[in-house]
Tab-separated table of C-alpha atoms in Angstrom:
chain	number	residue	atom	x	y	z
A	1026	MET	CA	-19.189	15.611	-35.930
A	1027	ALA	CA	-17.646	19.063	-35.831
A	1028	ASP	CA	-18.954	20.905	-38.911
A	1029	ARG	CA	-15.574	21.383	-41.177
A	1030	ASN	CA	-15.963	25.046	-41.782
A	1031	SER	CA	-14.615	25.581	-37.877
A	1032	TYR	CA	-11.593	24.010	-38.540
A	1033	LYS	CA	-10.497	27.062	-41.019
A	1034	ILE	CA	-11.202	29.385	-37.489
A	1035	PRO	CA	-7.427	28.565	-35.517
A	1036	PRO	CA	-6.726	27.689	-32.143
A	1037	ALA	CA	-7.011	30.881	-29.653
A	1038	MET	CA	-3.651	31.242	-27.295
A	1039	GLY	CA	-6.034	32.530	-24.113
A	1040	PRO	CA	-3.725	34.535	-21.066
A	1041	ASN	CA	-3.158	31.091	-19.044
A	1042	THR	CA	-2.439	28.831	-22.135
A	1043	VAL	CA	0.753	27.595	-22.238
A	1044	TYR	CA	3.164	28.476	-25.743
A	1045	GLU	CA	4.100	24.885	-26.058
A	1046	THR	CA	0.622	23.312	-25.625
A	1047	TRP	CA	-0.775	26.339	-28.119
A	1048	LYS	CA	1.700	25.450	-30.642
A	1049	ASN	CA	0.719	21.947	-30.547
A	1050	GLU	CA	-2.822	22.492	-31.237
A	1051	ILE	CA	-1.734	25.097	-34.026
A	1052	ALA	CA	0.276	21.854	-35.480
A	1053	VAL	CA	-2.766	19.307	-35.193
A	1054	TRP	CA	-4.994	22.574	-36.796
A	1055	ARG	CA	-2.388	22.997	-40.026
A	1056	LEU	CA	-3.411	19.073	-40.375
A	1057	VAL	CA	-7.119	19.188	-40.252
A	1058	THR	CA	-7.382	23.102	-41.483
A	1059	ASP	CA	-8.813	22.786	-45.472
A	1060	LEU	CA	-7.107	27.202	-45.933
A	1061	GLU	CA	-4.658	27.174	-48.268
A	1062	LYS	CA	-0.958	27.110	-46.721
A	1063	LYS	CA	0.109	30.507	-47.841
A	1064	ARG	CA	-3.683	31.769	-45.711
A	1065	GLN	CA	-3.158	29.815	-42.116
A	1066	ALA	CA	-0.607	32.617	-41.127
A	1067	LEU	CA	-2.817	35.571	-41.527
A	1068	ALA	CA	-5.946	33.765	-39.733
A	1069	VAL	CA	-3.699	32.660	-36.923
A	1070	THR	CA	-2.358	36.533	-36.631
A	1071	LEU	CA	-6.094	37.677	-36.649
A	1072	SER	CA	-6.899	35.430	-33.918
A	1073	LEU	CA	-3.905	36.407	-31.142
A	1074	THR	CA	-4.411	38.939	-28.894
A	1075	GLY	CA	-2.298	40.966	-26.435
A	1076	GLN	CA	1.438	40.764	-26.658
A	1077	ALA	CA	1.053	37.953	-29.338
A	1078	ARG	CA	-0.314	39.907	-31.691
A	1079	ALA	CA	1.299	43.396	-31.581
A	1080	LYS	CA	4.832	40.673	-32.431
A	1081	ALA	CA	2.802	39.238	-35.603
A	1082	LEU	CA	1.998	42.621	-36.675
A	1083	GLU	CA	5.333	43.567	-36.899
A	1084	ILE	CA	5.815	40.550	-39.620
A	1085	ASP	CA	5.618	42.614	-43.250
A	1086	VAL	CA	2.366	40.974	-44.800
A	1087	ALA	CA	3.497	39.604	-47.638
A	1088	GLU	CA	6.053	37.641	-45.473
A	1089	LEU	CA	3.205	36.259	-43.846
A	1090	ASN	CA	0.818	35.910	-47.393
A	1091	LYS	CA	3.144	32.788	-48.489
A	1092	ASP	CA	3.603	29.314	-47.712
A	1093	THR	CA	6.562	29.086	-45.226
A	1094	GLY	CA	4.468	32.136	-43.837
A	1095	MET	CA	3.227	30.297	-40.461
A	1096	ASP	CA	7.472	29.231	-40.214
A	1097	THR	CA	7.633	32.693	-39.807
A	1098	LEU	CA	4.694	33.763	-37.640
A	1099	ILE	CA	6.095	30.953	-34.922
A	1100	HIS	CA	9.958	31.956	-35.541
A	1101	ALA	CA	8.942	35.351	-33.802
A	1102	LEU	CA	6.304	34.288	-31.238
A	1103	ASP	CA	9.067	31.913	-30.475
A	1104	SER	CA	11.170	34.923	-29.474
A	1105	LEU	CA	8.688	36.286	-27.128
A	1106	PHE	CA	7.282	33.535	-25.487
A	1107	LYS	CA	9.150	30.532	-25.909
A	1108	LYS	CA	11.058	29.108	-22.706
A	1109	GLU	CA	14.690	27.394	-22.403
A	1110	THR	CA	14.922	23.807	-21.654
A	1111	VAL	CA	16.346	23.552	-19.023
A	1112	ASP	CA	13.469	25.945	-17.480
A	1113	LEU	CA	10.600	24.474	-18.875
A	1114	ALA	CA	12.144	20.924	-17.949
A	1115	TYR	CA	11.862	22.444	-14.050
A	1116	GLU	CA	8.443	23.523	-14.103
A	1117	ALA	CA	7.034	20.487	-16.123
A	1118	TYR	CA	8.883	19.045	-12.588
A	1119	SER	CA	7.525	21.506	-9.892
A	1120	LYS	CA	3.877	20.965	-11.108
A	1121	PHE	CA	4.360	17.422	-10.828
A	1122	ASP	CA	6.705	17.130	-8.069
A	1123	SER	CA	3.821	19.653	-5.723
A	1124	PHE	CA	0.830	17.730	-7.153
A	1125	ARG	CA	-1.275	16.744	-4.377
A	1126	LYS	CA	-4.909	14.910	-3.784
A	1127	SER	CA	-7.204	17.252	-2.568
A	1128	ASP	CA	-10.120	16.641	-0.765
A	1129	THR	CA	-12.975	17.243	-3.361
A	1130	MET	CA	-10.909	15.422	-5.486
A	1131	THR	CA	-12.266	12.108	-7.290
A	1132	VAL	CA	-8.978	9.892	-7.067
A	1133	SER	CA	-9.478	8.519	-10.427
A	1134	ASP	CA	-9.275	12.364	-11.352
A	1135	PHE	CA	-6.266	12.096	-9.250
A	1136	ILE	CA	-4.373	9.117	-10.629
A	1137	ILE	CA	-5.490	10.883	-14.173
A	1138	GLU	CA	-3.785	14.255	-13.429
A	1139	TYR	CA	-0.752	12.917	-12.055
A	1140	GLU	CA	-0.139	10.999	-14.795
A	1141	HIS	CA	-0.629	13.873	-17.462
A	1142	ARG	CA	1.776	15.832	-15.328
A	1143	TYR	CA	4.261	12.885	-15.227
A	1144	ASN	CA	4.111	12.799	-18.905
A	1145	GLN	CA	5.054	16.604	-19.660
A	1146	CYS	CA	7.854	15.610	-17.283
A	1147	LYS	CA	8.729	12.284	-20.110
A	1148	ARG	CA	8.884	14.927	-22.634
A	1149	TYR	CA	11.890	16.583	-21.228
A	1150	GLU	CA	13.786	12.871	-20.929
A	1151	MET	CA	12.942	13.035	-16.838
A	1152	VAL	CA	11.423	9.688	-16.165
A	1153	LEU	CA	11.163	7.760	-12.639
A	1154	PRO	CA	11.792	4.117	-11.950
A	1155	ASP	CA	8.385	2.020	-11.713
A	1156	ALA	CA	8.232	1.559	-7.997
A	1157	ILE	CA	9.473	5.640	-6.714
A	1158	LEU	CA	6.635	6.075	-9.231
A	1159	SER	CA	4.314	4.162	-7.626
A	1160	PHE	CA	5.626	5.026	-3.808
A	1161	LYS	CA	4.964	9.259	-5.099
A	1162	LEU	CA	1.511	8.388	-6.346
A	1163	LEU	CA	0.796	7.222	-2.588
A	1164	ASP	CA	3.108	9.622	-1.123
A	1165	SER	CA	0.786	11.999	-3.393
A	1166	SER	CA	-2.833	10.449	-2.742
A	1167	ASN	CA	-3.655	12.375	0.876
A	1168	LEU	CA	-3.581	8.847	2.518
A	1169	SER	CA	-3.900	8.581	6.476
A	1170	GLN	CA	-1.771	6.329	7.697
A	1171	LYS	CA	-3.950	3.232	8.264
A	1172	GLU	CA	-4.959	3.828	4.390
A	1173	ARG	CA	-1.508	3.968	3.084
A	1174	GLN	CA	-0.548	0.085	4.627
A	1175	LEU	CA	-4.380	-0.774	3.528
A	1176	ALA	CA	-3.333	0.127	-0.315
A	1177	LEU	CA	0.857	-1.125	-0.118
A	1178	THR	CA	-1.269	-4.416	1.332
A	1179	ALA	CA	-3.569	-4.387	-1.450
A	1180	ALA	CA	-1.207	-4.306	-4.627
A	1181	THR	CA	0.255	-7.036	-5.512
A	1182	ASP	CA	4.565	-5.835	-6.569
A	1183	LEU	CA	5.739	-2.555	-6.972
A	1184	LYS	CA	4.758	-1.597	-10.312
A	1185	PHE	CA	2.926	1.905	-10.952
A	1186	ASP	CA	-0.070	-0.090	-12.642
A	1187	ALA	CA	-0.565	-2.192	-9.202
A	1188	MET	CA	-0.418	1.182	-7.276
A	1189	LYS	CA	-3.133	1.990	-9.396
A	1190	SER	CA	-5.347	-0.539	-9.310
A	1191	ALA	CA	-4.959	-1.059	-5.736
A	1192	LEU	CA	-6.035	3.273	-4.800
A	1193	LYS	CA	-8.814	1.920	-7.157
A	1194	ARG	CA	-10.232	-1.062	-5.594
A	1195	ILE	CA	-9.859	0.782	-1.894
A	1196	PHE	CA	-11.245	3.855	-2.906
A	1197	ASN	CA	-14.585	3.152	-5.000
A	1198	ASP	CA	-17.237	5.648	-4.114
A	1199	GLY	CA	-15.501	8.000	-6.106
A	1200	GLN	CA	-14.025	10.143	-3.232
A	1201	GLY	CA	-11.058	9.632	-1.206
A	1202	LYS	CA	-12.703	7.964	1.118
A	1203	MET	CA	-12.272	4.267	2.073
A	1204	ASP	CA	-14.460	1.469	1.150
A	1205	GLU	CA	-16.325	-0.392	4.178
A	1206	GLY	CA	-16.595	-3.394	3.046
A	1207	ALA	CA	-12.543	-3.675	2.090
A	1208	THR	CA	-11.502	-4.279	4.952
A	1209	SER	CA	-14.886	-5.858	6.967
A	1210	GLY	CA	-14.936	-8.789	5.904
A	1211	ILE	CA	-14.359	-10.419	9.401
A	1212	THR	CA	-17.449	-11.170	11.874
A	1213	VAL	CA	-17.201	-11.436	15.597
A	1214	LYS	CA	-19.232	-13.917	16.713
A	1215	GLN	CA	-20.520	-13.410	20.372
A	1216	GLU	CA	-20.950	-15.916	22.686
A	1217	SER	CA	-22.299	-15.386	27.110
A	1218	ALA	CA	-19.178	-15.971	29.931
A	1219	TYR	CA	-19.174	-15.939	33.563
A	1220	MET	CA	-16.705	-14.129	35.682
A	1221	THR	CA	-15.963	-15.409	38.748
A	1222	ARG	CA	-14.198	-13.953	42.145
A	1223	LYS	CA	-10.673	-15.398	42.734
A	1224	VAL	CA	-10.469	-18.005	45.128
A	1225	ASP	CA	-7.110	-19.213	47.149
A	1226	TYR	CA	-8.018	-23.216	47.335
A	1227	ASN	CA	-5.030	-24.049	49.371
A	1228	LYS	CA	-6.480	-21.609	51.836
A	1229	GLN	CA	-9.309	-23.034	52.405
A	1230	LYS	CA	-11.155	-24.311	55.694
A	1231	PRO	CA	-12.161	-28.011	55.385
A	1232	SER	CA	-15.499	-26.776	57.427
A	1233	GLN	CA	-16.006	-24.516	53.664
A	1234	GLY	CA	-16.599	-28.446	52.197
A	1235	TRP	CA	-15.831	-29.028	49.057
A	1236	PRO	CA	-15.947	-27.287	45.943
A	1237	PRO	CA	-16.317	-23.897	47.524
A	1238	LYS	CA	-19.512	-22.141	47.018
A	1239	PHE	CA	-19.635	-19.669	44.329
A	1240	ASN	CA	-22.065	-16.639	43.180
A	1241	ARG	CA	-22.564	-16.211	39.822
A	1242	GLY	CA	-24.378	-12.457	41.096
A	1243	THR	CA	-21.133	-10.975	42.476
A	1244	ALA	CA	-18.548	-9.039	40.907
A	1245	GLY	CA	-21.353	-7.030	39.775
A	1246	SER	CA	-23.186	-8.514	36.785
A	1247	SER	CA	-19.861	-8.677	34.409
A	1248	ARG	CA	-19.230	-11.969	33.269
A	1249	GLY	CA	-16.457	-14.171	32.377
A	1250	THR	CA	-14.988	-17.437	32.421
A	1251	ASN	CA	-15.545	-20.731	34.545
A	1252	PRO	CA	-14.068	-21.592	37.836
A	1253	ILE	CA	-10.665	-22.926	39.003
A	1254	ASP	CA	-10.776	-26.744	40.530
A	1255	LYS	CA	-9.338	-27.937	43.242
A	1256	PHE	CA	-5.961	-28.392	41.239
A	1257	GLY	CA	-5.506	-25.264	39.866
A	1258	ARG	CA	-7.485	-25.340	36.565
A	1259	ARG	CA	-10.272	-23.978	35.161
A	1260	THR	CA	-13.241	-25.524	34.290
A	1261	LYS	CA	-14.271	-26.706	30.840
A	1262	CYS	CA	-17.385	-27.853	29.475
A	1263	ALA	CA	-17.916	-31.400	28.965
A	1264	ILE	CA	-19.244	-31.800	25.740
A	1265	CYS	CA	-17.102	-28.959	23.977
A	1266	GLN	CA	-14.325	-28.048	26.080
A	1267	SER	CA	-15.343	-24.524	26.414
A	1268	ILE	CA	-14.607	-23.046	29.480
A	1269	PHE	CA	-17.317	-20.159	29.647
A	1270	HIS	CA	-20.080	-22.538	30.229
A	1271	TRP	CA	-20.986	-26.252	31.625
A	1272	ALA	CA	-22.411	-29.339	29.871
A	1273	LYS	CA	-25.857	-27.914	31.244
A	1274	ASP	CA	-25.939	-24.998	29.671
A	1275	CYS	CA	-23.814	-25.953	26.261
A	1276	PRO	CA	-25.432	-24.832	22.696
A	1277	HIS	CA	-23.626	-28.654	21.266
A	1278	ARG	CA	-25.869	-30.725	24.000
A	1279	SER	CA	-27.959	-33.073	21.998
A	1280	ASP	CA	-30.025	-33.542	25.563
A	1281	PRO	CA	-28.397	-36.353	26.699
A	1282	ALA	CA	-29.084	-37.755	30.414
A	1283	PRO	CA	-26.660	-35.960	32.814
A	1284	VAL	CA	-25.467	-39.088	35.182
A	1285	LYS	CA	-23.968	-38.180	38.453
A	1286	LEU	CA	-21.139	-39.998	40.207
A	1287	THR	CA	-19.983	-40.437	43.962
A	1288	GLU	CA	-16.793	-41.040	45.169
A	1289	GLY	CA	-16.380	-43.103	47.410
A	1290	PRO	CA	-16.758	-42.070	50.822
A	1291	CYS	CA	-13.757	-41.407	52.460
A	1292	ASP	CA	-13.001	-40.267	56.562
A	1293	ASN	CA	-10.676	-37.461	55.412
A	1294	THR	CA	-12.032	-37.462	52.067
A	1295	PRO	CA	-14.540	-34.828	50.602
A	1296	GLU	CA	-17.285	-35.736	48.532
A	1297	GLU	CA	-16.836	-34.323	44.743
A	1298	ASN	CA	-19.214	-33.930	42.687
A	1299	CYS	CA	-19.307	-34.899	38.743
A	1300	ASN	CA	-21.642	-34.263	35.873
A	1301	LEU	CA	-20.481	-36.532	32.892
A	1302	THR	CA	-22.809	-37.234	29.431
A	1303	LEU	CA	-22.309	-40.520	28.067
A	1304	PHE	CA	-23.053	-40.585	24.379
A	1305	THR	CA	-24.637	-43.120	22.330
A	1306	LYS	CA	-22.527	-42.494	19.089
A	1307	GLU	CA	-20.203	-44.681	18.410
A	1308	HIS	CA	-17.943	-42.492	16.897
A	1309	LYS	CA	-17.615	-39.091	16.748
A	1310	THR	CA	-18.677	-37.253	14.102
A	1311	ASP	CA	-16.346	-34.657	11.809
A	1312	ASN	CA	-18.153	-31.333	14.412
A	1313	GLU	CA	-17.256	-33.172	17.568
A	1314	ILE	CA	-13.860	-33.577	16.086
A	1315	PHE	CA	-13.269	-30.376	15.129
A	1316	MET	CA	-14.372	-29.384	18.215
A	1317	THR	CA	-11.707	-30.670	19.648
A	1318	GLU	CA	-8.924	-30.674	18.237
A	1319	SER	CA	-8.933	-27.396	17.685
A	1320	PHE	CA	-9.631	-26.128	21.209
A	1321	GLY	CA	-8.043	-23.247	22.217
A	1322	CYS	CA	-6.835	-22.879	17.991
A	1323	ALA	CA	-7.689	-19.717	16.320
A	1324	VAL	CA	-7.525	-18.543	12.223
A	1325	LEU	CA	-6.744	-15.404	11.373
A	1326	ASP	CA	-7.618	-13.790	7.820
A	1327	THR	CA	-6.936	-11.248	6.170
A	1328	ALA	CA	-6.722	-12.103	2.307
A	1329	CYS	CA	-4.321	-9.961	2.208
A	1330	THR	CA	-1.767	-11.908	-1.005
A	1331	ARG	CA	1.033	-10.499	0.670
A	1332	THR	CA	2.346	-9.546	4.061
A	1333	VAL	CA	4.330	-5.543	4.154
A	1334	CYS	CA	5.396	-7.582	7.801
A	1335	GLY	CA	8.510	-9.348	6.144
A	1336	LYS	CA	8.904	-13.067	6.004
A	1337	LYS	CA	9.810	-13.111	9.685
A	1338	TRP	CA	7.522	-11.633	11.732
C-alpha cells in the first residue's frame, strides 16, 4: 500500500510525457493529496522541468499561492503545450492506424495496446463499427494468409470480442505462433496397398490363359490397388469390399475356411477360380453393415462452427 506522504509529491512531466496524460494524472493527484489547495500549484511548479518550469515561474508567486493557483498554472501551461483538438484527434488516429504487432510482442499484449489506442480515438468521437474493428485487429496482427483464414473460421461472428477470443485461442503460446493443436485434429490411417501394371484384356492372347498372371514384384517396389478383372472392373476384397487387398489378406477376416469353386468345363470358355468366404452368421454385425454401406464414402470434419466459403460451394 502506498505511503500517504507520497501523495504530497505531484506526478512529474518528463520529456516524453504526453501533456494530456500528465493533466489527467494531476487531476487524480489533486483528489488524493493532503496538501492544501493554495499549496498545490507551488508543489507542481517545483516538480516541473525545462520549458514547463520556465513558463510556470513567469507567474507571480502570490497568484500561485491561492486556492485558484492550479487553474492559473494549468492555463499558462495550456498556452505552451496544448494542441488543437483536430491535431490531437489526428495524432490519436495515426497512432492507432499505423499500429502493427511486432514479432516479439505476445498476442495478449498486442490486443491490450490495440484497445488502448482505439480508446484514445474514441475520446475524439472516432468510433468504428464492430465488424471493421475486428477486421482491423486481424490485419494488424501480422499473420500469414493461412493463419488469417483460420482466425476467420474460428470467430463465431463478426464481433470484436469474438475476434479477440479466436486469436487468443489459436495463439495461446504467448507469441505469434500458431498452436499446432488448433489444426491437428485429423488422424490419418495408413493401409498397405499394391500397385499393378495396366493390361488391355481385349488384346490378351488365348494362349496366355485366364486370368492373366501379374507379377507384384515388378514396377519397382511401388504398391497400389488390386488388378482389374476381365470385365474391366477393379477387383475387390470379398469381405470388406476394399480395392487394396484380397480376402486372404483382409484385416477383418475371421479366418473362415476358404472355398474354391470352379466353373464347369467348356471348350472355348476359360476357367475362373473364385475365392469365396462363407459366413455362418444369420445376420451381419453392425460393423459389417457399416463397412458395406460406407464403402467409397468419406467424412470431412474440420471442427469449424461456420464456413468462410459461404452457404454454396
